[in-house]
mmCIF file of C-alpha atoms and ligand atoms in Angstrom:
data_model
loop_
_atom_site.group_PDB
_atom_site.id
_atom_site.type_symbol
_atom_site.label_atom_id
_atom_site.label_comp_id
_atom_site.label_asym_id
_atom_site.label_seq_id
_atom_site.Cartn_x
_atom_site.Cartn_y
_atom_site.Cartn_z
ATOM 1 C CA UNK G 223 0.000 0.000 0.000
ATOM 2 C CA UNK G 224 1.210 3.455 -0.973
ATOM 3 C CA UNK G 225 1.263 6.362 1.520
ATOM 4 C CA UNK G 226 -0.135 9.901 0.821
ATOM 5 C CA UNK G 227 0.423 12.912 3.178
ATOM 6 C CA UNK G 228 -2.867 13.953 4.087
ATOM 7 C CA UNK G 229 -0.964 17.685 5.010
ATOM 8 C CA UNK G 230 -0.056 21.320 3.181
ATOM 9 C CA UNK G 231 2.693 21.311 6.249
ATOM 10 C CA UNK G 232 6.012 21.466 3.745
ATOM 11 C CA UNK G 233 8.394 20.863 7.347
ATOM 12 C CA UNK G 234 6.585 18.190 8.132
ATOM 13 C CA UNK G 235 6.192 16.458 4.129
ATOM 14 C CA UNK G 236 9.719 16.949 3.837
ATOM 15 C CA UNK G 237 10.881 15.072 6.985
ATOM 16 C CA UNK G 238 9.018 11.967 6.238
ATOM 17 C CA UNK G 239 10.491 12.241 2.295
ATOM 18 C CA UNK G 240 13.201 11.515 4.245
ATOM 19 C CA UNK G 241 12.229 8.613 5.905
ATOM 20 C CA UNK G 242 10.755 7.276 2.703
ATOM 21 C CA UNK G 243 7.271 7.591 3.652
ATOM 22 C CA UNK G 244 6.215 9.926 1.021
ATOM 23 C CA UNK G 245 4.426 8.204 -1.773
ATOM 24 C CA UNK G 246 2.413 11.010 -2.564
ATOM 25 C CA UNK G 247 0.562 14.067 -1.214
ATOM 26 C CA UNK G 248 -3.246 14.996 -0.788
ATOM 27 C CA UNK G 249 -4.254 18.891 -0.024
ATOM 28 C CA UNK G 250 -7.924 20.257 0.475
ATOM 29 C CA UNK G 251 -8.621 23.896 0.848
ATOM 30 C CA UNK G 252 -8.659 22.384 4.810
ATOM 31 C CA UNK G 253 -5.152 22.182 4.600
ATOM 32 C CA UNK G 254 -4.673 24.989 2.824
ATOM 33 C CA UNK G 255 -6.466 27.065 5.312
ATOM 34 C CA UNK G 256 -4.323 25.401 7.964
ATOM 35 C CA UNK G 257 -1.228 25.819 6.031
ATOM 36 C CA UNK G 258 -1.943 29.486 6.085
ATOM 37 C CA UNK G 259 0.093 29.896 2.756
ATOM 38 C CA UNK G 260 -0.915 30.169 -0.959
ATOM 39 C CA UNK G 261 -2.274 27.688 -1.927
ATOM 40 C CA UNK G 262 0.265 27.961 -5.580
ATOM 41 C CA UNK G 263 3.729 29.006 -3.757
ATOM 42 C CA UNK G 264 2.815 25.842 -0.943
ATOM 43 C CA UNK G 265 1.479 23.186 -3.720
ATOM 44 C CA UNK G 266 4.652 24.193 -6.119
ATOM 45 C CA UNK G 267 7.065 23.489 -2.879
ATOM 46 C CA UNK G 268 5.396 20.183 -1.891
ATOM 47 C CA UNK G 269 5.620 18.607 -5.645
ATOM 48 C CA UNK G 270 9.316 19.365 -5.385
ATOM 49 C CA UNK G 271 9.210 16.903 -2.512
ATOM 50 C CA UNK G 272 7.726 13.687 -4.028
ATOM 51 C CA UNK G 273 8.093 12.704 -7.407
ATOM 52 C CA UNK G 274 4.670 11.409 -6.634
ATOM 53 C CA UNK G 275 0.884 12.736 -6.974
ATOM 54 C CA UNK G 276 0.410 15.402 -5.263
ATOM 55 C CA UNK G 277 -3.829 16.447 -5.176
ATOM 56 C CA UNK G 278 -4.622 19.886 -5.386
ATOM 57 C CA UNK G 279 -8.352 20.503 -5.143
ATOM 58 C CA UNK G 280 -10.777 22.566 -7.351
ATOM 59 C CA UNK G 281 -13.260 24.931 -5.516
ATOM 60 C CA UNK G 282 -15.362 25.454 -8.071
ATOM 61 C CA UNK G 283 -18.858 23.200 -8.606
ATOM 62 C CA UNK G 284 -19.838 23.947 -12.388
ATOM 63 C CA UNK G 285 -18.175 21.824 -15.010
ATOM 64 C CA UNK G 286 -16.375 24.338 -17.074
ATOM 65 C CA UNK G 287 -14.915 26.451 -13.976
ATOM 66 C CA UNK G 288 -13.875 23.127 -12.273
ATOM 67 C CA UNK G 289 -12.119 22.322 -15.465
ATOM 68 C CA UNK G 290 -10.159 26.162 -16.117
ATOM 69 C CA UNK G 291 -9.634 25.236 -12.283
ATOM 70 C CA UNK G 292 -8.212 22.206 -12.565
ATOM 71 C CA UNK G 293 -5.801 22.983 -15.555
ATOM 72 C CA UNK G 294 -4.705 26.002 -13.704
ATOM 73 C CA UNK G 295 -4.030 24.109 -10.606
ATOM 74 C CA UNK G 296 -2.112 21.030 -12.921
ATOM 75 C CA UNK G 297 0.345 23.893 -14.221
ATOM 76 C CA UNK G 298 1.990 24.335 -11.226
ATOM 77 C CA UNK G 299 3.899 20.772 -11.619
ATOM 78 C CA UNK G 300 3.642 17.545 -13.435
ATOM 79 C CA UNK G 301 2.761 15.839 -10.832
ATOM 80 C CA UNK G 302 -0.487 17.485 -9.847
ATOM 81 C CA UNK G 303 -3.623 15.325 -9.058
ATOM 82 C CA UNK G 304 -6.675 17.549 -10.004
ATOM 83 C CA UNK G 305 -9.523 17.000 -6.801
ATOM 84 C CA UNK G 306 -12.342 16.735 -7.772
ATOM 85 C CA UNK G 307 -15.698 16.960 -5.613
ATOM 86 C CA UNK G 308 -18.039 13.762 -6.559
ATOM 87 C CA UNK G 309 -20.873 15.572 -8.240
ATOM 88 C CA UNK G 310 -22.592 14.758 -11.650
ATOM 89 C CA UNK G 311 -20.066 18.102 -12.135
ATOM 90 C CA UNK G 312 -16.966 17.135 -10.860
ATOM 91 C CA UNK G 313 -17.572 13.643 -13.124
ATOM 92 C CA UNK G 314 -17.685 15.650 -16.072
ATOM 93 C CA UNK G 315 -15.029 17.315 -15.209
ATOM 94 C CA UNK G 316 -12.970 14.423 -14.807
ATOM 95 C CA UNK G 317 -13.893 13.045 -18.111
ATOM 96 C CA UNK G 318 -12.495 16.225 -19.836
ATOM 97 C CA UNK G 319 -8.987 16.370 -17.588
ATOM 98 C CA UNK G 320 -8.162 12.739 -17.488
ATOM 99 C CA UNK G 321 -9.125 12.879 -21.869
ATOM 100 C CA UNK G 322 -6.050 15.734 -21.407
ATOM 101 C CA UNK G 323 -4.077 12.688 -19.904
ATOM 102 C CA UNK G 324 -4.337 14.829 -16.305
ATOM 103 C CA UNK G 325 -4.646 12.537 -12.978
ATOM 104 C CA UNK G 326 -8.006 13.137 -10.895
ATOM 105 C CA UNK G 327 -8.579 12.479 -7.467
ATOM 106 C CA UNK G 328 -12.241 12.241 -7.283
ATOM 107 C CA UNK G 329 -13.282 13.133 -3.658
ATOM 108 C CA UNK G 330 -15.456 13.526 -0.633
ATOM 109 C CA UNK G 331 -17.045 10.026 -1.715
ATOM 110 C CA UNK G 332 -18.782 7.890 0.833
ATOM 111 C CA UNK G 333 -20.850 5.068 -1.060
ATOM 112 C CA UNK G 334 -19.980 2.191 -3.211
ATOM 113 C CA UNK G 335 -22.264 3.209 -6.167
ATOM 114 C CA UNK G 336 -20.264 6.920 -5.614
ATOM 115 C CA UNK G 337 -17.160 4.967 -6.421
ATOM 116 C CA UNK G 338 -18.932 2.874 -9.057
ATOM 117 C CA UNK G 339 -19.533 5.987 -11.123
ATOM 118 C CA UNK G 340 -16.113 7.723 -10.247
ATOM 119 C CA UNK G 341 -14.771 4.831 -12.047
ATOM 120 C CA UNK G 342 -16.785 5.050 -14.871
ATOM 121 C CA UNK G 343 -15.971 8.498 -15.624
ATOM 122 C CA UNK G 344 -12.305 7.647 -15.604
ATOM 123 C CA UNK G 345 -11.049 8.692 -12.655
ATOM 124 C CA UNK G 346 -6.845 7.657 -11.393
ATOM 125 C CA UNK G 347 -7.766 8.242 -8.045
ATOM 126 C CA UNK G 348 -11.409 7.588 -5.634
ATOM 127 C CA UNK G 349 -11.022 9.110 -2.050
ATOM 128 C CA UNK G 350 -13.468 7.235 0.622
ATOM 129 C CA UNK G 351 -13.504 9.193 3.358
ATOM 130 C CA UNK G 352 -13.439 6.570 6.036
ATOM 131 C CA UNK G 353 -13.157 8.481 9.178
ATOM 132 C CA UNK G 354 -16.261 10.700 8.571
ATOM 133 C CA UNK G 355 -18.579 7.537 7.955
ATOM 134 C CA UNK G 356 -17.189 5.793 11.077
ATOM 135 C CA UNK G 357 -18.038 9.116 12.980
ATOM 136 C CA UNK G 358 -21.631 8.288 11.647
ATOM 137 C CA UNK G 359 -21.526 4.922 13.149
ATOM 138 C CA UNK G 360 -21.574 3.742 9.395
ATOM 139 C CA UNK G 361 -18.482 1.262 8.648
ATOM 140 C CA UNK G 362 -15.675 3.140 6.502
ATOM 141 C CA UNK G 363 -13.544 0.428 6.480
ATOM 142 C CA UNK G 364 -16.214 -1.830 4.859
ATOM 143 C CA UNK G 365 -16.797 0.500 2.644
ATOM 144 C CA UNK G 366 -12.847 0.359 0.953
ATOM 145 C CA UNK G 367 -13.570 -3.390 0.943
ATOM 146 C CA UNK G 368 -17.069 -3.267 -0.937
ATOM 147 C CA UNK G 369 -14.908 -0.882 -3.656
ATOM 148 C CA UNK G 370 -12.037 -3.030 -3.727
ATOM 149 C CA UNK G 371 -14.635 -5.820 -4.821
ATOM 150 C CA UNK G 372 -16.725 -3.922 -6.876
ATOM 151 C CA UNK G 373 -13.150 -2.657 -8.955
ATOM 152 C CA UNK G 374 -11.902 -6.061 -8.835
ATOM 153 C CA UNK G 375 -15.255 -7.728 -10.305
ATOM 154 C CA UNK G 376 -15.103 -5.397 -13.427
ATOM 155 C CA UNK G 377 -11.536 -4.692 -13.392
ATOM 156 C CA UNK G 378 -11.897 -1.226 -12.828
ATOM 157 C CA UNK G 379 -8.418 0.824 -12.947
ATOM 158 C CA UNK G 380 -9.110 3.500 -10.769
ATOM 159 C CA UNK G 381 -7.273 3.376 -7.707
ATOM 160 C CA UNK G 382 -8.801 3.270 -4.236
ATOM 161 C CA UNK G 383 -6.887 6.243 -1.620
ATOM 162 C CA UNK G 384 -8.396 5.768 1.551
ATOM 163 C CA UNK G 385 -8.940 9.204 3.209
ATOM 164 C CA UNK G 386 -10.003 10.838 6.479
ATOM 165 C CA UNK G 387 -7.472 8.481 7.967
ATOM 166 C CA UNK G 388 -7.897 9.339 11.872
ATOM 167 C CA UNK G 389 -6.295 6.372 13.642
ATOM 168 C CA UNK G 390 -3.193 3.807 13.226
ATOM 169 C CA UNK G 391 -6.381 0.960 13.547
ATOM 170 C CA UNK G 392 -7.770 2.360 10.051
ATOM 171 C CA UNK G 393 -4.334 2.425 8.380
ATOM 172 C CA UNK G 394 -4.527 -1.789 9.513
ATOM 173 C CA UNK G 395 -7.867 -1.760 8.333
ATOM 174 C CA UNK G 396 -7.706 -0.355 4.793
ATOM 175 C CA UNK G 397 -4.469 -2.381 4.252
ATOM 176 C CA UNK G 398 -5.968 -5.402 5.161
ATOM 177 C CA UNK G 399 -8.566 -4.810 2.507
ATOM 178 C CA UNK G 400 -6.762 -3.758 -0.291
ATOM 179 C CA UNK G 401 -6.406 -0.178 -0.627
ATOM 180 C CA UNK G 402 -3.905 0.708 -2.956
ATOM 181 C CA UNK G 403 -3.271 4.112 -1.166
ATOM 182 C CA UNK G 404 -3.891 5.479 2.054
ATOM 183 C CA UNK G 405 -3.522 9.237 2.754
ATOM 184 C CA UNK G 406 -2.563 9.572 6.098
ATOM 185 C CA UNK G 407 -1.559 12.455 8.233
ATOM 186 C CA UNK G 408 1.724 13.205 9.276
ATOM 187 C CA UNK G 409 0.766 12.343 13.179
ATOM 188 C CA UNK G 410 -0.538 8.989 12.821
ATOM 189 C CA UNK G 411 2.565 8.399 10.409
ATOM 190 C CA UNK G 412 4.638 8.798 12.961
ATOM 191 C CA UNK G 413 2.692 6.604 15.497
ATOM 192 C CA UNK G 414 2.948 3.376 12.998
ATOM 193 C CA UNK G 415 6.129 2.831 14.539
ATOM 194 C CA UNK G 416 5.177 2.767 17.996
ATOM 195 C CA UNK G 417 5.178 -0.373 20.258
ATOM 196 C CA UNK G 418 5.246 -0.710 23.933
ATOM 197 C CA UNK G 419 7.527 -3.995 23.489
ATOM 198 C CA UNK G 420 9.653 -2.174 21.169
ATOM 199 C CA UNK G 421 10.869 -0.138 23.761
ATOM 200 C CA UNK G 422 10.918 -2.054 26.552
ATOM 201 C CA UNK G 423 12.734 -4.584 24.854
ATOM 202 C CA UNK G 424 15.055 -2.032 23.788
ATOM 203 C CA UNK G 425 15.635 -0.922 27.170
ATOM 204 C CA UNK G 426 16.430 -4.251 28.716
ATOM 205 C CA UNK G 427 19.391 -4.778 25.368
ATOM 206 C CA UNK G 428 20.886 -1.236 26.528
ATOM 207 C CA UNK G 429 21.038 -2.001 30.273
ATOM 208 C CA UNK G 430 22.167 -5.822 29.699
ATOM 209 C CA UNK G 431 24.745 -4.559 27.265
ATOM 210 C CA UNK G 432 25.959 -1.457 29.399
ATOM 211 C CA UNK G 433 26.899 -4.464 32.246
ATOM 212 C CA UNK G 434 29.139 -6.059 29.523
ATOM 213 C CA UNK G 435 31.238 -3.420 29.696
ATOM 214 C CA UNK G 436 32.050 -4.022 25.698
ATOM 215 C CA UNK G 437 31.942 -1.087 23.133
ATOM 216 C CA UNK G 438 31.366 -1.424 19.721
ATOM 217 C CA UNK G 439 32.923 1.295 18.222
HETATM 218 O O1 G3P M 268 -8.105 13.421 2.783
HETATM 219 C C1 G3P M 268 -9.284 13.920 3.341
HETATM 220 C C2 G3P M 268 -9.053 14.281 4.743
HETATM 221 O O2 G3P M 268 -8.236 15.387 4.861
HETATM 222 C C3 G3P M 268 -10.294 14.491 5.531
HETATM 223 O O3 G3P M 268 -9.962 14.149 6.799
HETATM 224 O O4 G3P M 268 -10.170 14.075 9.200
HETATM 225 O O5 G3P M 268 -11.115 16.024 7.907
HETATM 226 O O6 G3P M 268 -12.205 13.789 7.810
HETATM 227 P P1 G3P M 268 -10.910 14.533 7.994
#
């Protein structure tokens, strides 16, 4: 499974390029907001980061100004992902930007049949928004697996990003079903490596080794 930064925070994208955790980047006018920089001076320094997709998102919600929008937004890199809101609109959008040969991110989608027609219309990318439906009590998790079927029945080549990532539990989860990408942000990223073993086990090594009395170096 490929990870997406779910974050406009350049510091913190560029610390887990690093670390090789950077697959890709997802923005929303969110995390613009948050970012509290342009959205073109902060989405031009993040695509240097990652070779990757990098989703910028289109606030417009009529066809034609989604699609200026969305070629606007694609010429500041190569690697832009054009968002895309997942509205009879925002299809037909798609259908004109991925005929350019553009990626699209198709977002804010929270149904199987949503996803169905998302993949219809062509899109490279279909963001479930996971954590939103589990605040609903609905299942988000499920809902990545009923996509990954549906896809896999009619060998659909859209690919599924699971978003609204909110715990290390749903980066499990949406692996364990198939997601090709999850878009995670940089917090929970970090906690993936986390284990209460780990470091206790770690702790015994140093203080057993310490009574050795050996260097390495
Ligand atoms: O990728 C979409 C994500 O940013 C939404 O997350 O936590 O606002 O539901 P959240």
């Amino acid at each position: 499974m490929k990870f997406f930064v779910d974050s406009a925070d350049v510091a913190q994208i560029r610390e887990l390029a690093e670390l090789g955790m950077v697959d890709g980047v997802t923005t929303n006018p969110s995390l613009i907001l948050k970012s509290g920089r342009d959205i073109r001076e902060v989405t031009a320094e993040i695509c240097a980061l990652t070779a990757g997709p990098v989703s910028a998102e289109v606030v417009a919600t009529e066809t034609a100004a989604m699609v200026a929008e969305g070629r606007r937004l694609a010429s500041i890199a190569p690697n832009i992902a054009i968002k895309l809101p997942l509205t009879w609109d925002g299809l037909r959008a798609c259908r004109v930007l991925t005929g350019e040969g553009r990626m699209v991110n198709v977002t804010l989608c929270f149904s199987a049949n949503q996803a169905l027609v998302a993949a219809k219309a062509g899109a490279t990318f279909i963001s479930p928004f996971i954590g939103r439906l589990d605040d609903i009590n609905h299942d988000g998790a499920g809902l990545i697996a009923d996509i990954r079927t549906i896809y896999d029945n009619y060998g659909f080549r859209t690919q599924i990003l699971a978003a609204s990532i909110r715990t290390v539990n749903h980066v499990t989860e949406v692996a364990r079903v198939g997601a090709d990408v999850a878009t995670v942000p940089p917090e929970i990223i970090r906690k993936l490596v986390h284990h209460p073993l780990t470091d206790a086990g770690l702790a015994t090594f140093l203080k057993d080794w310490a009574r050795t009395g050996q260097k390495i170096l």
